[in-house]
Coordinates of C-alpha atoms in Angstrom, one line a residue:
X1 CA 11.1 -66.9 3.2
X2 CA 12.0 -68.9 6.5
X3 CA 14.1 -71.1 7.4
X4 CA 13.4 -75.1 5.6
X5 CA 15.2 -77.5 7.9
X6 CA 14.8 -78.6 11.3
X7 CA 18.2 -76.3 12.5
X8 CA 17.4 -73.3 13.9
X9 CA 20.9 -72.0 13.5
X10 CA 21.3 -73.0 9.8
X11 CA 19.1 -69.7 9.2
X12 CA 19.2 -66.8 11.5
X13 CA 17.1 -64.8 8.9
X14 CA 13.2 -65.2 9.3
X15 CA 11.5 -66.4 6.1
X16 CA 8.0 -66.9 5.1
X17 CA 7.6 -69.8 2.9
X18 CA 9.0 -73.1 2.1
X19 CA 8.1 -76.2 0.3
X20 CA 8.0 -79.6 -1.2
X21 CA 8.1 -80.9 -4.2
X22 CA 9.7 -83.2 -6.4
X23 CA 10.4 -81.6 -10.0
X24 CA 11.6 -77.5 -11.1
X25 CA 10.5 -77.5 -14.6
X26 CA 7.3 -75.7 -15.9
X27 CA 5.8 -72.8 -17.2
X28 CA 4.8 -70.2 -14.4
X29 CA 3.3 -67.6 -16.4
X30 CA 0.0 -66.5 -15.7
X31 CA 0.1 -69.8 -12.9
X32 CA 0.0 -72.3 -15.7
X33 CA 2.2 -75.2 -16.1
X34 CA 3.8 -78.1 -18.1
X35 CA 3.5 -81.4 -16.2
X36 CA 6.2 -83.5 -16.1
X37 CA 7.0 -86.7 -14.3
X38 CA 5.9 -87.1 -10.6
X39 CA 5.8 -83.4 -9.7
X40 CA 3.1 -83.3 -7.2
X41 CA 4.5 -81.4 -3.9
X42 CA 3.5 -78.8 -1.2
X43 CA 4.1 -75.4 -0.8
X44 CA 3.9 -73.6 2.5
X45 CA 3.2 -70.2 2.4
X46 CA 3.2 -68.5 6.2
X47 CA 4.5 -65.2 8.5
X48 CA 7.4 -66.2 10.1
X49 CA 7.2 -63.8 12.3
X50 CA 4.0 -65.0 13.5
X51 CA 4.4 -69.0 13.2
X52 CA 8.5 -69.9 12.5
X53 CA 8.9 -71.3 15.7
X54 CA 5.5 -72.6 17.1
X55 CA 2.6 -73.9 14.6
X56 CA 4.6 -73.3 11.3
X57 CA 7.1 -75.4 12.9
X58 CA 5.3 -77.9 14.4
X59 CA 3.3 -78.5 10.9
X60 CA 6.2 -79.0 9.0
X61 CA 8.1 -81.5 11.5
X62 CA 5.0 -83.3 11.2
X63 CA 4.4 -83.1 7.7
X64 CA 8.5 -84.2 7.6
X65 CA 7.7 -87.1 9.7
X66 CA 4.5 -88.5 8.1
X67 CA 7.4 -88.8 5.2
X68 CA 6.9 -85.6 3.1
X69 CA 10.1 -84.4 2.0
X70 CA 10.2 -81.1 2.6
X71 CA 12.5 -78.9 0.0
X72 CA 15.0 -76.5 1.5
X73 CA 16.5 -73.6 -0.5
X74 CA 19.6 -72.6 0.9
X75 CA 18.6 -69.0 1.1
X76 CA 18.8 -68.8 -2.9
X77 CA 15.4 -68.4 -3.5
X78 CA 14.2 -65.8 -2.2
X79 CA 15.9 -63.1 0.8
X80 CA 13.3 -61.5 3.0
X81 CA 10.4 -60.0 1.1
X82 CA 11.9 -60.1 -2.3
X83 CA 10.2 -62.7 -4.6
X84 CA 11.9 -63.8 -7.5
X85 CA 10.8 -65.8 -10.4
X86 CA 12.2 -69.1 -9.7
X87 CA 10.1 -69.1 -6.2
X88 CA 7.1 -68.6 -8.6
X89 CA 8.1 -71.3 -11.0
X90 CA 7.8 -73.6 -7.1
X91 CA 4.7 -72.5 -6.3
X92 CA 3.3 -73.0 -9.6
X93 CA 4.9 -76.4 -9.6
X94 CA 3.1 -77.5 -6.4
X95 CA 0.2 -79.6 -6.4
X96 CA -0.6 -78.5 -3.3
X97 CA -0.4 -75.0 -1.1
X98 CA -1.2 -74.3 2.6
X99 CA -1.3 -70.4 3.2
X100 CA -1.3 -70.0 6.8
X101 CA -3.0 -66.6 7.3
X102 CA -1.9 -65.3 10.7
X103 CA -1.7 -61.5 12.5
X104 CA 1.0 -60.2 10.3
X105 CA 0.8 -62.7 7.1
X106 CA -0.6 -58.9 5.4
X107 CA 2.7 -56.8 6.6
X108 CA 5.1 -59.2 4.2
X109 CA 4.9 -58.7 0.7
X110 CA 6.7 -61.4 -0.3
X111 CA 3.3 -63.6 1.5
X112 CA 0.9 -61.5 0.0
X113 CA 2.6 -62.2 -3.4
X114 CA 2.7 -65.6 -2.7
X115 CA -1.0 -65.6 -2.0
X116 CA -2.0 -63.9 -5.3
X117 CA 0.1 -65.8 -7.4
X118 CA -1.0 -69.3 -5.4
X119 CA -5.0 -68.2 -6.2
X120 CA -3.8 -68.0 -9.7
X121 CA -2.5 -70.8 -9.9
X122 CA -5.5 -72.9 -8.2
X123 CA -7.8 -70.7 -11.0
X124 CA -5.5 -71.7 -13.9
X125 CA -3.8 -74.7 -13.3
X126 CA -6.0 -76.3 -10.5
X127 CA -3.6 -76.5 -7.7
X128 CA -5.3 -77.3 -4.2
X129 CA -5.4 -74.5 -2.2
X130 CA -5.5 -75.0 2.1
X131 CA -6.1 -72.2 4.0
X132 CA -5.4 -72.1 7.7
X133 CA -6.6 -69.1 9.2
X134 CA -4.1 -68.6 12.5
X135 CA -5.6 -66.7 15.4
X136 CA -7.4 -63.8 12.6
X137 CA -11.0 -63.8 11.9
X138 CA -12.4 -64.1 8.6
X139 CA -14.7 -61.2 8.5
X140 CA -11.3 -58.7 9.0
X141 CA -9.8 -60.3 6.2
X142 CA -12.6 -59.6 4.0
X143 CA -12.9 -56.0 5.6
X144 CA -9.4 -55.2 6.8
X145 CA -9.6 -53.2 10.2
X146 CA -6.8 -52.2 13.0
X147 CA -3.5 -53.4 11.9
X148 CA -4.4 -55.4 8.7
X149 CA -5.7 -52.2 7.3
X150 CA -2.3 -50.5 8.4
X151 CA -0.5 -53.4 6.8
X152 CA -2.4 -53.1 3.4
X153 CA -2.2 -48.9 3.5
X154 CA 1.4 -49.0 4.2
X155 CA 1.7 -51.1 0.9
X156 CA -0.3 -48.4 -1.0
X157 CA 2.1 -45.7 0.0
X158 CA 5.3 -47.8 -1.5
X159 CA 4.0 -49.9 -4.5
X160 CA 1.8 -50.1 -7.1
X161 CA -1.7 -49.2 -6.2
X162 CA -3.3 -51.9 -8.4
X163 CA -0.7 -54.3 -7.0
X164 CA -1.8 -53.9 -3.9
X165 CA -5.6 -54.1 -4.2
X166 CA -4.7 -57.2 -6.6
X167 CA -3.3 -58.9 -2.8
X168 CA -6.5 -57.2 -0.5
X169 CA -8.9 -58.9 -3.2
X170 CA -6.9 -62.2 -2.9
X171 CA -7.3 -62.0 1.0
X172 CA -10.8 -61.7 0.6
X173 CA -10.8 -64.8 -1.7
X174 CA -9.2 -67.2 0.3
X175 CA -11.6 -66.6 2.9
X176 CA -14.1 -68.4 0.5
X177 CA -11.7 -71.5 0.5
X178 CA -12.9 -74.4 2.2
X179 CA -10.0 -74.4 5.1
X180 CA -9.4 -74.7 8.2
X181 CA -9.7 -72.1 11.8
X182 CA -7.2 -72.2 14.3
X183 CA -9.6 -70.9 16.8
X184 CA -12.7 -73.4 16.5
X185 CA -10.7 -76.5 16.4
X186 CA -10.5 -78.9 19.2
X187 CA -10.7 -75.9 21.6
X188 CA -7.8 -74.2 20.2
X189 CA -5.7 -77.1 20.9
X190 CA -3.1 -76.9 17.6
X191 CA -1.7 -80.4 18.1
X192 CA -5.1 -81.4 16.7
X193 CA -4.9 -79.3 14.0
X194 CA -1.6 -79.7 12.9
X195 CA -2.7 -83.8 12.8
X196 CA -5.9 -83.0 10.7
X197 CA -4.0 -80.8 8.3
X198 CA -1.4 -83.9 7.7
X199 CA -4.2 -86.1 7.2
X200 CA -5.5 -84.3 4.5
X201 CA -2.3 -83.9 2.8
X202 CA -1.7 -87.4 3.0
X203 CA -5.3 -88.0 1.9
X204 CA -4.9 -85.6 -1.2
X205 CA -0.9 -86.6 -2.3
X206 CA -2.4 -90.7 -1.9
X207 CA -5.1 -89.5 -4.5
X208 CA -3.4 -87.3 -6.8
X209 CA -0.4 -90.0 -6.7
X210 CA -3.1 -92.9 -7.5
X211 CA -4.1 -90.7 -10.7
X212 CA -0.8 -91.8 -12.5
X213 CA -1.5 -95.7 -12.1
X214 CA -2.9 -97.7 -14.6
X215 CA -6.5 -99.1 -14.5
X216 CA -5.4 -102.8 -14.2
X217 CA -3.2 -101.9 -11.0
X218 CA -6.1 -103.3 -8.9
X219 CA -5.9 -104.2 -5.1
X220 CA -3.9 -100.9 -4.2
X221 CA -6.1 -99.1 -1.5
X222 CA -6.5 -102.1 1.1
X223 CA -3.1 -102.7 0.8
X224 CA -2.4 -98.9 1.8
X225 CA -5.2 -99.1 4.0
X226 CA -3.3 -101.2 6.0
X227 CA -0.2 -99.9 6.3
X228 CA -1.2 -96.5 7.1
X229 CA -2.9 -98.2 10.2
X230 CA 0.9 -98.8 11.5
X231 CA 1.9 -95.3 11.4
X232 CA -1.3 -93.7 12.4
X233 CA -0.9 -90.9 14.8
X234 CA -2.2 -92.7 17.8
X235 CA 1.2 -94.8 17.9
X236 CA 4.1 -93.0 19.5
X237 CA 6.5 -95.4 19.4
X238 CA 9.2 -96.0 16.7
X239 CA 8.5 -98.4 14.1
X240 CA 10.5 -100.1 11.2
X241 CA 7.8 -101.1 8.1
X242 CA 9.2 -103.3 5.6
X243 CA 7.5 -103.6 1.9
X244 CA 9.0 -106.4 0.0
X245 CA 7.4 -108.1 -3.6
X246 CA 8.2 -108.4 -7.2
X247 CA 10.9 -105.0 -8.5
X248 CA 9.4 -102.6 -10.5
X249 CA 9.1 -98.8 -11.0
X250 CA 6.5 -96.6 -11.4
X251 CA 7.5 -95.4 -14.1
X252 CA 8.0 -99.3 -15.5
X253 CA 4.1 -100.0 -14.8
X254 CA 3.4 -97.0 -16.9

């Protein structure tokens, strides 16, 4: 796991994964689940050695700041590269997962679990699944070479041999994912990246939100429409939006 809040210090421990999401009740078995309330949320599966402290981190202050809430465990879900089952029961949760593949996502169990059990889920339960592929090339996860191959036979020696080819089939499946390369985009430069990857989030939580609302909500999307355009990424400065109308709920409208 790694660290879930913006303090370094809170977490001297590198982890590999955090998240967000809004509701912990479901069933995780086999990456099916029970639905229940607003429980749409991301999951953010990545090496911290690799990422922590450059793209991983720079991802999820943005995804923080586009106004994501971001989920942070306390170091009580899972230590290092042991994977429990309420970490499962997340990821399963999560209407959303971004697996940032980098160098040494391979070498961490607890990822490579994580990656299995999230191409589970987006086969059973239809969970969008985002794959950014940091700095590795696609054609060495589909034929592991150099250290990947070292990463994948040093598995083999300690676990379960079907266990393992179970995780070097799933990094050949996420390569068919639809996702996104760190080194074709914008000339490497990762600030464009990180930007496109929050606009699709925001893209897919807007839709996936819009789902729950009644057919005679009409007039919603120009309304959004235009106050996205006051916190689109070209604005630096700080701004103060205010939304006022008639009370209700959400949950009142349905």
């Amino acid at each position: 796991m790694e660290r879930n809040g913006p303090t370094h210090s809170e977490d001297p421990k590198p982890r590999d994964s955090f998240l967000s999401t809004s509701a912990l009740v479901a069933d995780y078995e086999g990456g099916t689940k029970k639905m229940e309330g607003n429980d749409y949320g991301v999951f953010l599966s990545f090496r911290g050695k690799d990422t922590c402290q450059g793209f991983t981190d720079y991802l999820h202050t943005s995804l923080v700041d586009a106004g994501i809430y971001m989920f942070k465990d306390d170091n009580k879900l899972c230590i290092g590269d042991e994977i429990g089952p309420e970490l499962l029961r997340i990821i399963t949760l999560s209407r959303i997962s971004i697996l940032i593949i980098s160098e040494d996502y391979a070498s961490s169990e607890s990822c490579l679990c994580e990656l299995a059990h999230t191409l589970k889920c987006k086969r059973n339960g239809g969970q969008i699944v985002l794959p950014i592929f940091y700095k590795v090339e696609l054609l060495h996860l589909r034929n592991p070479i150099g250290r990947l191959r070292d990463a994948i036979n040093a598995h083999k020696k300690n676990l379960d041999k079907m266990i393992v080819n179970e995780w070097e089939e799933a990094l050949k499946e996420v390569t068919s994912l639809k996702g996104w390369e760190s080194e074709k985009i914008d000339n490497r430069h990762e600030g464009t990246l990180v930007k496109i990857v929050v606009r699709k989030i925001m893209s897919e939580l807007k839709r996936l939100f819009l789902l729950n609302f009644p057919k005679q909500l009409v007039g919603i999307d120009d309304r959004v429409k235009h106050i996205m355009s006051f916190i689109d990424a070209k604005f630096s400065d700080t701004r103060i939006i205010g939304i006022y109308g008639m009370g209700a709920s959400v949950r009142q409208l349905l």
